[in-house]
Short mmCIF file of the C-alpha atoms (twelve columns), coordinates in Angstrom:
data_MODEL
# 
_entry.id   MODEL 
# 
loop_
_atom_site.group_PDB 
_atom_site.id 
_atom_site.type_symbol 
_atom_site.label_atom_id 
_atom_site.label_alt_id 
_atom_site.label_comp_id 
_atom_site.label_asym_id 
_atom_site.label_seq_id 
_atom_site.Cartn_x 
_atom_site.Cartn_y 
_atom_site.Cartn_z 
_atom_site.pdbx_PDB_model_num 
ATOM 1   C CA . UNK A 1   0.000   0.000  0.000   1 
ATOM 2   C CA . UNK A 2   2.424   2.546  0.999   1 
ATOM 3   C CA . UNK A 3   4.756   1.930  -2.014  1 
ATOM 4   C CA . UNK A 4   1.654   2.127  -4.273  1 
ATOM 5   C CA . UNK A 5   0.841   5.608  -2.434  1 
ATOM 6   C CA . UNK A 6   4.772   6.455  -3.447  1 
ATOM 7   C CA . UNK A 7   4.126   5.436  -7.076  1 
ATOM 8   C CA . UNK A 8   1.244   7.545  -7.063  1 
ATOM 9   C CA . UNK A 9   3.205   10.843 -6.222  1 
ATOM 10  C CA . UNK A 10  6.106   9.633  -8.044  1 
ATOM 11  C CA . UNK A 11  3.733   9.283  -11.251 1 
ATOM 12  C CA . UNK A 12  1.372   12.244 -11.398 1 
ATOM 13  C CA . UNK A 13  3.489   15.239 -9.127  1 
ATOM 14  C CA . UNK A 14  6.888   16.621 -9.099  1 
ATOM 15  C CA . UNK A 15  6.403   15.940 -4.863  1 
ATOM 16  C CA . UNK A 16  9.727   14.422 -3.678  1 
ATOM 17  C CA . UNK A 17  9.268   10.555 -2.599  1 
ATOM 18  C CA . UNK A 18  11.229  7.609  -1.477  1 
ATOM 19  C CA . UNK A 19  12.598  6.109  -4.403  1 
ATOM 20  C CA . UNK A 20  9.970   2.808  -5.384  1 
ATOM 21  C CA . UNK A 21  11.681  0.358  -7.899  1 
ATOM 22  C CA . UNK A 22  9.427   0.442  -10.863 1 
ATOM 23  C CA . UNK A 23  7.867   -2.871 -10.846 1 
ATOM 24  C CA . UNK A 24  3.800   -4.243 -11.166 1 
ATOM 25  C CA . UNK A 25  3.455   -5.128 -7.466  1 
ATOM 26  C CA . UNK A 26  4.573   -1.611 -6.358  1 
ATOM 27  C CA . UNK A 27  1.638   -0.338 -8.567  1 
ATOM 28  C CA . UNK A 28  -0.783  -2.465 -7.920  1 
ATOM 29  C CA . UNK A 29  -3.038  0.162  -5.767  1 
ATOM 30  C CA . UNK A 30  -1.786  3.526  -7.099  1 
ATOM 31  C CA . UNK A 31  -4.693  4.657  -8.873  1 
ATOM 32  C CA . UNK A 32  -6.771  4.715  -5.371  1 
ATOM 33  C CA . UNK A 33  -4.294  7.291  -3.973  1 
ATOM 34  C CA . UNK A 34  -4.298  9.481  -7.124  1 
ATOM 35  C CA . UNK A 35  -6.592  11.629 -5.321  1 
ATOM 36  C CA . UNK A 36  -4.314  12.401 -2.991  1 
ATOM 37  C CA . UNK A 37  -2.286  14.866 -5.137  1 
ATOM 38  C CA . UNK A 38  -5.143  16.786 -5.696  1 
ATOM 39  C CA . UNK A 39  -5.325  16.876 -1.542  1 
ATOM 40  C CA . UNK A 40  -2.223  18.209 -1.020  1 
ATOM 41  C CA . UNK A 41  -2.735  20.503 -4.192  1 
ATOM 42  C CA . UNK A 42  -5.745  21.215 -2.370  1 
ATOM 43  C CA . UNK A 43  -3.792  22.388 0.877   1 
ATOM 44  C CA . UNK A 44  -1.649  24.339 -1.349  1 
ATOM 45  C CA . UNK A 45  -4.019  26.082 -2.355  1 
ATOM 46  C CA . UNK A 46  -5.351  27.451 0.832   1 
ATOM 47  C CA . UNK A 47  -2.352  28.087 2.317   1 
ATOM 48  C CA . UNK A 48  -1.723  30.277 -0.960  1 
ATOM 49  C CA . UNK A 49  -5.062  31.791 0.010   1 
ATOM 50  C CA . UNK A 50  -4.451  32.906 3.434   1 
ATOM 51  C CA . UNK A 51  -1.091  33.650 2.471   1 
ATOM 52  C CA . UNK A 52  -2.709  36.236 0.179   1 
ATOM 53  C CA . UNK A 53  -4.972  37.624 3.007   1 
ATOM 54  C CA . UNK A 54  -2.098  37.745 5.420   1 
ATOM 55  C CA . UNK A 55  0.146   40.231 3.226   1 
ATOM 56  C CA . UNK A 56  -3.069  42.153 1.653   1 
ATOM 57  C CA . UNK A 57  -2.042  40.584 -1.874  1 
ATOM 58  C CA . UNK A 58  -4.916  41.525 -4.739  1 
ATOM 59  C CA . UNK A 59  -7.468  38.706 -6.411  1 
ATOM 60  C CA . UNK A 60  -5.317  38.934 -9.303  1 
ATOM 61  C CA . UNK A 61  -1.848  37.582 -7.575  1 
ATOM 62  C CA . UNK A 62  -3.860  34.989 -5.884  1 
ATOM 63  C CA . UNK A 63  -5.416  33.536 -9.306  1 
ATOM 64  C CA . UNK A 64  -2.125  33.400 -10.893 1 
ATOM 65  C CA . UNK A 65  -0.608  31.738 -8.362  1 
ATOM 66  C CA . UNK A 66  -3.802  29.770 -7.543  1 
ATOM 67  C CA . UNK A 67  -3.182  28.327 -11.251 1 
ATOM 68  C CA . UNK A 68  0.978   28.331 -10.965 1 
ATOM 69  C CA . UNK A 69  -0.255  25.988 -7.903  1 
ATOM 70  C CA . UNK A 70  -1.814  23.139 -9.461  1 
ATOM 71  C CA . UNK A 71  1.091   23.120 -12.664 1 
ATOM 72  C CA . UNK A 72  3.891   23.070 -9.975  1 
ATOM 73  C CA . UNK A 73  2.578   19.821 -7.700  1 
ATOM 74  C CA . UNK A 74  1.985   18.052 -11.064 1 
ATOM 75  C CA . UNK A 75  4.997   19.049 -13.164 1 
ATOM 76  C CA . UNK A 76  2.455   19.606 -16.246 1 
ATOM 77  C CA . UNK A 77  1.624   16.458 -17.231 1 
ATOM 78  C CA . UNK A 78  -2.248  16.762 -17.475 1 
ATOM 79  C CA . UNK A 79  -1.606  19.723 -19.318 1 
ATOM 80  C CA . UNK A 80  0.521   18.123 -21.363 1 
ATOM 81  C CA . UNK A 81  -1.911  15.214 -22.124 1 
ATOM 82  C CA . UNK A 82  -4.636  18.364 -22.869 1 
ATOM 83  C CA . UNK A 83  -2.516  19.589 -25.549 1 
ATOM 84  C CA . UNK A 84  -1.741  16.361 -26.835 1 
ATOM 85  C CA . UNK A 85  -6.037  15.221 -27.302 1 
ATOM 86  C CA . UNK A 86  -6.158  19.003 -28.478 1 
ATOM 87  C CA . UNK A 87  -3.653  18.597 -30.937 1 
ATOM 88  C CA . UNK A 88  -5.585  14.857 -32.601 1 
ATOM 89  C CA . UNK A 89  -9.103  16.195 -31.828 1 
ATOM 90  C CA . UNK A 90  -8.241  19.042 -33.993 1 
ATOM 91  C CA . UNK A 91  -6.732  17.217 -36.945 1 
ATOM 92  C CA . UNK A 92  -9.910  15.283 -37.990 1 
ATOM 93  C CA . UNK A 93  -8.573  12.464 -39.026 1 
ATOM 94  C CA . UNK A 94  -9.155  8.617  -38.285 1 
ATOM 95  C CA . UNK A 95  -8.859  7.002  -35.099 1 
ATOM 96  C CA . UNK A 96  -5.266  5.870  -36.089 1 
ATOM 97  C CA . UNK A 97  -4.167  9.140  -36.718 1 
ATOM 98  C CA . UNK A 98  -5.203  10.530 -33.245 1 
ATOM 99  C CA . UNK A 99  -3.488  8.211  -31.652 1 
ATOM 100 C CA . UNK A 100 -0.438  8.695  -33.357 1 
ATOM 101 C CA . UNK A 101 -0.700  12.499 -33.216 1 
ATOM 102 C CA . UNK A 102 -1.063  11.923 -29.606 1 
ATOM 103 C CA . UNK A 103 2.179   9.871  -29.395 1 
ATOM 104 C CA . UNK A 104 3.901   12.748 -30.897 1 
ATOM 105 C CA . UNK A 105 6.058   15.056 -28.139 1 
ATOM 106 C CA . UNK A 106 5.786   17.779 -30.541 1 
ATOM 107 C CA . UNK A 107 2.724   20.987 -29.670 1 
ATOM 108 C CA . UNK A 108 0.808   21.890 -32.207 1 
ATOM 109 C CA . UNK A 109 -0.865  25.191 -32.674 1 
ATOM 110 C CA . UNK A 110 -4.104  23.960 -32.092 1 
ATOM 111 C CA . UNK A 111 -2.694  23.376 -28.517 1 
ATOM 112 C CA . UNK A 112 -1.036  26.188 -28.146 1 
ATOM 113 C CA . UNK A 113 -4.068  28.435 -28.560 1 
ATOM 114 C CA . UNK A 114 -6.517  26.445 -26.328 1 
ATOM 115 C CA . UNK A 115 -4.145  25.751 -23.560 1 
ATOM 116 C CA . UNK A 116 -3.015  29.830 -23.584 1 
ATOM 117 C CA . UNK A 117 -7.280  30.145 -23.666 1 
ATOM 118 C CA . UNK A 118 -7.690  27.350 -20.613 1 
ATOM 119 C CA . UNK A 119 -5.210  29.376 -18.368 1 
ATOM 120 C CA . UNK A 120 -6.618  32.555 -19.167 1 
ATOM 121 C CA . UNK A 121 -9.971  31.378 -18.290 1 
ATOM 122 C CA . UNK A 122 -8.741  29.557 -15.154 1 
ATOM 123 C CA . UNK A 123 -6.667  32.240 -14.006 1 
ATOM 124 C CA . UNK A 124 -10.286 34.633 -14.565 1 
ATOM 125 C CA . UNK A 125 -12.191 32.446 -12.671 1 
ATOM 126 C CA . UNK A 126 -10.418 32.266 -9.271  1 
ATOM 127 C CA . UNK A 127 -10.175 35.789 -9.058  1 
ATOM 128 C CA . UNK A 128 -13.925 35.617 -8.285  1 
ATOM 129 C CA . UNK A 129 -13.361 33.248 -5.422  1 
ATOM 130 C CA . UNK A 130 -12.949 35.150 -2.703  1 
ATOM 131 C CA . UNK A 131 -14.012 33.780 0.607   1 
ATOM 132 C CA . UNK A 132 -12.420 30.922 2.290   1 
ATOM 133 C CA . UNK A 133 -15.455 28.387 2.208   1 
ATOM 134 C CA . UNK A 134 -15.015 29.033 -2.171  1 
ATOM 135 C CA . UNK A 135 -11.315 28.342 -1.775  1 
ATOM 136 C CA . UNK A 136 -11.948 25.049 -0.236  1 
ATOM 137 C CA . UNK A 137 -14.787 23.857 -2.282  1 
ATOM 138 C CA . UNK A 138 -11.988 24.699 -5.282  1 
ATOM 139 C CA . UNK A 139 -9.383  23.319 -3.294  1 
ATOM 140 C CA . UNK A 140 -12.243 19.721 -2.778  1 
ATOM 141 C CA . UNK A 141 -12.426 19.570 -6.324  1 
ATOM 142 C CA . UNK A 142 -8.976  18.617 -7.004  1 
ATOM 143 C CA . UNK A 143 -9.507  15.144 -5.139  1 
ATOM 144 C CA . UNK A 144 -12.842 14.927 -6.472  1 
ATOM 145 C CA . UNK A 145 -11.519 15.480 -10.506 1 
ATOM 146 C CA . UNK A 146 -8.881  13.098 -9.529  1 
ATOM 147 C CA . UNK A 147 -11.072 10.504 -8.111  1 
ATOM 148 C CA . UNK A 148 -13.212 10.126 -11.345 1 
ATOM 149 C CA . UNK A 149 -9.993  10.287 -13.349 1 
ATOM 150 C CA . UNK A 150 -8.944  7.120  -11.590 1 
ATOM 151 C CA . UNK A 151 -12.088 5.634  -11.936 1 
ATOM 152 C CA . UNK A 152 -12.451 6.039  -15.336 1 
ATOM 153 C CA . UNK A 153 -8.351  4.347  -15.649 1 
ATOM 154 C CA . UNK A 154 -9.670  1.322  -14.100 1 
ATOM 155 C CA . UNK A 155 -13.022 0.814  -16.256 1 
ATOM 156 C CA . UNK A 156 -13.106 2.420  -18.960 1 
ATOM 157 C CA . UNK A 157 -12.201 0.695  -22.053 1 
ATOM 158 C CA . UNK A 158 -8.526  1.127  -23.040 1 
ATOM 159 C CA . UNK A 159 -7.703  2.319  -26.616 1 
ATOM 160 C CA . UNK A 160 -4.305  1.113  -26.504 1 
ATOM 161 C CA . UNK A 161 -2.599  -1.827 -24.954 1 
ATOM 162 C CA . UNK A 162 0.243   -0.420 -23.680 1 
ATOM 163 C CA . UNK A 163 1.548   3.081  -22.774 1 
ATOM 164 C CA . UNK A 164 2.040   5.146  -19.315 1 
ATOM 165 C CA . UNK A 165 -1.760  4.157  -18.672 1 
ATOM 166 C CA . UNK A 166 -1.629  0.650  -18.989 1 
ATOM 167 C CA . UNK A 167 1.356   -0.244 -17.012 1 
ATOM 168 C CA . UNK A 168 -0.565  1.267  -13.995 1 
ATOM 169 C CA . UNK A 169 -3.982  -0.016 -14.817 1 
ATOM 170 C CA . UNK A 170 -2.893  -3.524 -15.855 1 
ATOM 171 C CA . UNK A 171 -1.181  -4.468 -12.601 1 
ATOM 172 C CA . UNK A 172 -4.042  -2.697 -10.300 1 
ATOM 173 C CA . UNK A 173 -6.220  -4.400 -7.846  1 
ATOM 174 C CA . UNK A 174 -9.265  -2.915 -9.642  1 
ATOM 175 C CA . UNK A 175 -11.393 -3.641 -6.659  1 
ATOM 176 C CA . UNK A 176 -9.284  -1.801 -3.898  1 
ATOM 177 C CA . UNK A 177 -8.252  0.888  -5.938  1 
ATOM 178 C CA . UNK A 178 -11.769 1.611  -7.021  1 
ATOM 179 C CA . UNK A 179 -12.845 1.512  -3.674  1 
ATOM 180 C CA . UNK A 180 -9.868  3.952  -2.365  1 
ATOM 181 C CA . UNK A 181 -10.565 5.950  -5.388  1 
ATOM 182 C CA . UNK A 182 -14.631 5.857  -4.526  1 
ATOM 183 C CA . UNK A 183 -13.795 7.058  -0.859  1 
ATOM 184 C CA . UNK A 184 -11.246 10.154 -1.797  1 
ATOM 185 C CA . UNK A 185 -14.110 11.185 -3.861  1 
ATOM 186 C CA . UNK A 186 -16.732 10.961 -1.070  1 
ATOM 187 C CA . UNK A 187 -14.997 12.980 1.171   1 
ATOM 188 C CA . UNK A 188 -14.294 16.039 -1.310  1 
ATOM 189 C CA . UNK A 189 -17.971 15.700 -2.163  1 
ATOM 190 C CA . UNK A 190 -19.009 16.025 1.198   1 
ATOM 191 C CA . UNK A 191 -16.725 18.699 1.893   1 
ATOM 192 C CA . UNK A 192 -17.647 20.902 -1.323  1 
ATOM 193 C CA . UNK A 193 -21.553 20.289 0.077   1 
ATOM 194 C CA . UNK A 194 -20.786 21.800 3.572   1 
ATOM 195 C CA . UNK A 195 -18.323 24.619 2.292   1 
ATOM 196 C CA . UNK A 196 -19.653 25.423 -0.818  1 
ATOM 197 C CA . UNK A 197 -23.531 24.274 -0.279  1 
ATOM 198 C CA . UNK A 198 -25.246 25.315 -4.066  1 
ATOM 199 C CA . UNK A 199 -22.386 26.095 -4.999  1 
ATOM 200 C CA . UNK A 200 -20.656 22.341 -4.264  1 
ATOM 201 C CA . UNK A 201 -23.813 20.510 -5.390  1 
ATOM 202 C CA . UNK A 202 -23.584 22.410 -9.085  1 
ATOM 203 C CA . UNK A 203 -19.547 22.008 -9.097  1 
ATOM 204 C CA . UNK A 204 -20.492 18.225 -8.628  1 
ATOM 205 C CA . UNK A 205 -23.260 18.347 -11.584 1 
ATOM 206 C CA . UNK A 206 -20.628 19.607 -13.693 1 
ATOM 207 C CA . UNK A 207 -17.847 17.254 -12.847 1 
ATOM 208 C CA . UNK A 208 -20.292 14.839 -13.636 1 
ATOM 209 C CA . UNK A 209 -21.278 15.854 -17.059 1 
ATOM 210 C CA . UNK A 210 -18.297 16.756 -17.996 1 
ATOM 211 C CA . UNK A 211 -17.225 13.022 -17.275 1 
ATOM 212 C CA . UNK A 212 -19.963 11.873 -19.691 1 
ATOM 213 C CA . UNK A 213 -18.885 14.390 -22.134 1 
ATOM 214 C CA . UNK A 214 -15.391 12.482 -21.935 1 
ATOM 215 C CA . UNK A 215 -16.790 8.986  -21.803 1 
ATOM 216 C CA . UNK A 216 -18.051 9.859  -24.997 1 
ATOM 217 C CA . UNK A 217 -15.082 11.697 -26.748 1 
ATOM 218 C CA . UNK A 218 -13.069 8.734  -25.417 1 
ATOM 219 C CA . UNK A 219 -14.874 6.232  -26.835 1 
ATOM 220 C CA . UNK A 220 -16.036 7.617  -30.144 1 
ATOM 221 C CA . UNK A 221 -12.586 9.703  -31.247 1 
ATOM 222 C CA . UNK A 222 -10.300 6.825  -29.581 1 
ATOM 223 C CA . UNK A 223 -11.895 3.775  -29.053 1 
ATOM 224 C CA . UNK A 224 -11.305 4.299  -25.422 1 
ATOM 225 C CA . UNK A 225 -9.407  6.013  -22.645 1 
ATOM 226 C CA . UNK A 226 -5.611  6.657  -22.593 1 
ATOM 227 C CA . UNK A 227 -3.157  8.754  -20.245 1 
ATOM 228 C CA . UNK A 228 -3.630  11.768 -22.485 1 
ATOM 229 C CA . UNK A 229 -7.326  11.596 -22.035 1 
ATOM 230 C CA . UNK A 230 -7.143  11.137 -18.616 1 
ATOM 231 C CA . UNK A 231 -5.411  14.631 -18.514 1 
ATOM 232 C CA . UNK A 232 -7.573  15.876 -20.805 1 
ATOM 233 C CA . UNK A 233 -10.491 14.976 -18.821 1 
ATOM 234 C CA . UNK A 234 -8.870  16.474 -15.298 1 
ATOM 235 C CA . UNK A 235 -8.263  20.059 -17.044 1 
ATOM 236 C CA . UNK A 236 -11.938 20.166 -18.268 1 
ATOM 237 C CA . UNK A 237 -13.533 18.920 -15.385 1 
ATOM 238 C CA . UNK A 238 -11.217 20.870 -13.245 1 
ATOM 239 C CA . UNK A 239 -12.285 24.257 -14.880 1 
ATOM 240 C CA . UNK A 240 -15.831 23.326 -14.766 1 
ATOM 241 C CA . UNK A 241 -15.722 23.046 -11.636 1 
ATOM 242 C CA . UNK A 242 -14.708 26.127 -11.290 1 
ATOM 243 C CA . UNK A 243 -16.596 27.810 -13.488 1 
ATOM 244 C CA . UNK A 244 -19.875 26.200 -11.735 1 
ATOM 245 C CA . UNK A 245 -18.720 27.576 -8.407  1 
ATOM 246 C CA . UNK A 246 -18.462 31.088 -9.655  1 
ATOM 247 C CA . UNK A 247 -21.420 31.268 -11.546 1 
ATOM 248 C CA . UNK A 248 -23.394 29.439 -8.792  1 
ATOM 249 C CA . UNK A 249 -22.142 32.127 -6.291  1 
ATOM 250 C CA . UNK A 250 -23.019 34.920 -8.092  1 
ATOM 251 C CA . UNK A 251 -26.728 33.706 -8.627  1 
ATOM 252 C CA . UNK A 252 -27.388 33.431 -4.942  1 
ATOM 253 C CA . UNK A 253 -25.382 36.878 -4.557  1 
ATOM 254 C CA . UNK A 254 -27.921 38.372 -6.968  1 
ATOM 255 C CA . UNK A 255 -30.456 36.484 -5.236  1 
ATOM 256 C CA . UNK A 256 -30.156 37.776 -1.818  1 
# 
């Protein structure tokens, strides 16, 4: 278990770890604690947020870093499987040919200009939130994001037999890892209902359809889920999220 929680970190952050020799039975329950980056990007967060308060910093330095946050616990790499689905949803061609554009390291500019228009967007959005009880429904939906993520790894159908995906789904306990997975999940959800009340209920509505959204595009562009997609998936749902919260907010500002 605990060298499965160190492949985890090892995997999908730039957190140091003890070194785990890269082998099945060290993996075999790391998708369950895949939430858990999103927990302690989570943290981050509000510790960035009272940070903020603390010195008198402006909604503006807190987005930026609020977004430098996430990108600096994960190193990138669901960003970098965004630009990669991007980059093959955007060339129309077969289901071969996204897969191979999305085993290419190179960026194209399809990529370019909707990652530069997901940060922007990001970045807008969390200089809305602006009470502590918003920054830790955001800060929830990091484990929650990360919970369907892994979820999806372990069921979904796999376009490709091999890749960074399947050498961690393969060897998993699909059981136990669902059900670590299932419980990380939970616990944001609850926490986004009691912090965020409306607010968390409609950040979970999105997550939700936005995870249908990429059930579909996985299975009808790909033939199934793959690392990238799994990325892919995270930054949408993750901004959704978002999004939801800040809308939602507003409403029952309005409404008051």
């Amino acid at each position: 278990m605990l060298k499965s929680l160190f492949s985890a970190f090892l995997m999908y952050s730039r957190i140091p770890m003890p070194h785990v020799e890269w082998k099945e039975e060290n993996r075999r329950y790391a998708l369950g604690f895949f939430p858990l980056v999103g927990a302690v990007t989570g943290l981050i967060l509000i510790l960035w947020r009272m940070i903020c308060s603390a010195l008198g910093l402006g909604q503006l330095v807190f987005a930026v870093g609020a977004v430098l946050v996430s990108i600096a616990v994960t190193g990138g790499i669901h960003l970098d499987g965004f630009c990669d689905v991007t980059d093959a949803l955007s060339s129309y061609g077969d289901r071969k040919k996204r897969l191979e554009i999305m085993s290419d390291p190179h960026i194209g500019s399809f990529a370019v200009i909707y990652l530069v228009g997901l940060l922007l967007v990001q970045t807008a959005l969390f200089t809305e939130i602006n009470t502590m009880s918003a920054v830790i429904t955001a800060a929830s939906s990091y484990v929650f994001s990360r919970g369907l993520s892994a979820l999806s790894a372990l069921y979904f159908r796999s376009a490709k037999k091999e890749g960074t995906l399947a050498s961690f789904v393969s060897p998993s306990h699909r059981n136990i890892s669902a059900f670590l997975a299932g419980l990380f999940l939970t616990a944001a959800a609850v926490l986004m209902l009691i912090f965020g009340k409306t607010a968390g209920l409609s950040a979970i509505s999105a997550a939700v359809l936005v995870f249908l959204f990429y059930r579909h595009t996985a299975y009808k562009h790909f033939g199934g889920t793959t690392g990238d997609l799994c990325g892919w998936f995270l930054q949408l749902c993750e901004v959704w999220m978002l999004a939801a919260i800040v809308i939602t907010s507003r409403i029952a500002e309005v409404l008051r």
